[in-house]
Amino acid sequence: MEIFGIILLVLLLLVLAGTVAALLRDGLGHNPPVTSDQAWSALDLPSSSYTLRIF
């Protein structure tokens, strides 16, 4: 029974170390800001609601 506890502890430490490494490599979520360069358009969206067209 002790072996399962040791395996669980080692697995937990590996997961924790992998999570910390992934966060550090990712830059802790600092992404470049989203910029809008083109004017917004609805393209081919319908002008009436989908639910209204069903009835």
Short mmCIF file of C-alpha atoms in Angstrom, two decimals:
data_model
loop_
_atom_site.label_atom_id
_atom_site.label_comp_id
_atom_site.label_asym_id
_atom_site.label_seq_id
_atom_site.Cartn_x
_atom_site.Cartn_y
_atom_site.Cartn_z
CA MET A 1 0.00 0.00 0.00
CA GLU A 2 2.91 2.31 0.68
CA ILE A 3 4.17 1.88 -2.86
CA PHE A 4 0.94 3.35 -4.24
CA GLY A 5 1.35 6.37 -1.98
CA ILE A 6 4.92 6.88 -3.16
CA ILE A 7 3.90 6.51 -6.81
CA LEU A 8 1.05 8.99 -6.30
CA LEU A 9 3.39 11.48 -4.60
CA VAL A 10 5.98 11.20 -7.39
CA LEU A 11 3.27 11.59 -10.04
CA LEU A 12 1.88 14.64 -8.24
CA LEU A 13 5.34 16.22 -8.07
CA LEU A 14 5.91 15.56 -11.78
CA VAL A 15 2.56 17.11 -12.70
CA LEU A 16 3.29 20.14 -10.52
CA ALA A 17 6.76 20.58 -12.04
CA GLY A 18 5.35 20.24 -15.56
CA THR A 19 2.67 22.82 -14.84
CA VAL A 20 5.18 25.32 -13.49
CA ALA A 21 7.48 24.74 -16.47
CA ALA A 22 4.62 25.23 -18.93
CA LEU A 23 3.54 28.46 -17.23
CA LEU A 24 7.05 29.85 -17.26
CA ARG A 25 7.57 28.90 -20.91
CA ASP A 26 4.23 30.46 -21.88
CA GLY A 27 5.09 33.79 -20.28
CA LEU A 28 2.40 33.49 -17.59
CA GLY A 29 -0.34 34.40 -20.05
CA HIS A 30 1.10 37.68 -21.33
CA ASN A 31 -0.17 37.73 -24.89
CA PRO A 32 0.13 40.65 -27.31
CA PRO A 33 -2.93 42.91 -27.40
CA VAL A 34 -5.52 42.32 -30.10
CA THR A 35 -5.56 45.08 -32.68
CA SER A 36 -8.27 45.82 -35.18
CA ASP A 37 -6.82 46.85 -38.54
CA GLN A 38 -9.83 46.36 -40.79
CA ALA A 39 -13.36 47.71 -40.58
CA TRP A 40 -15.88 45.27 -39.11
CA SER A 41 -18.43 43.68 -41.42
CA ALA A 42 -21.01 40.94 -41.00
CA LEU A 43 -19.98 39.30 -44.30
CA ASP A 44 -22.66 36.74 -45.22
CA LEU A 45 -24.72 36.74 -42.01
CA PRO A 46 -28.50 36.94 -42.49
CA SER A 47 -30.29 40.16 -41.62
CA SER A 48 -33.15 38.39 -39.82
CA SER A 49 -33.02 36.13 -36.78
CA TYR A 50 -32.78 32.40 -37.40
CA THR A 51 -35.57 31.68 -34.92
CA LEU A 52 -37.92 34.06 -36.74
CA ARG A 53 -37.27 32.32 -40.05
CA ILE A 54 -38.31 28.93 -38.64
CA PHE A 55 -41.90 30.04 -37.96
#
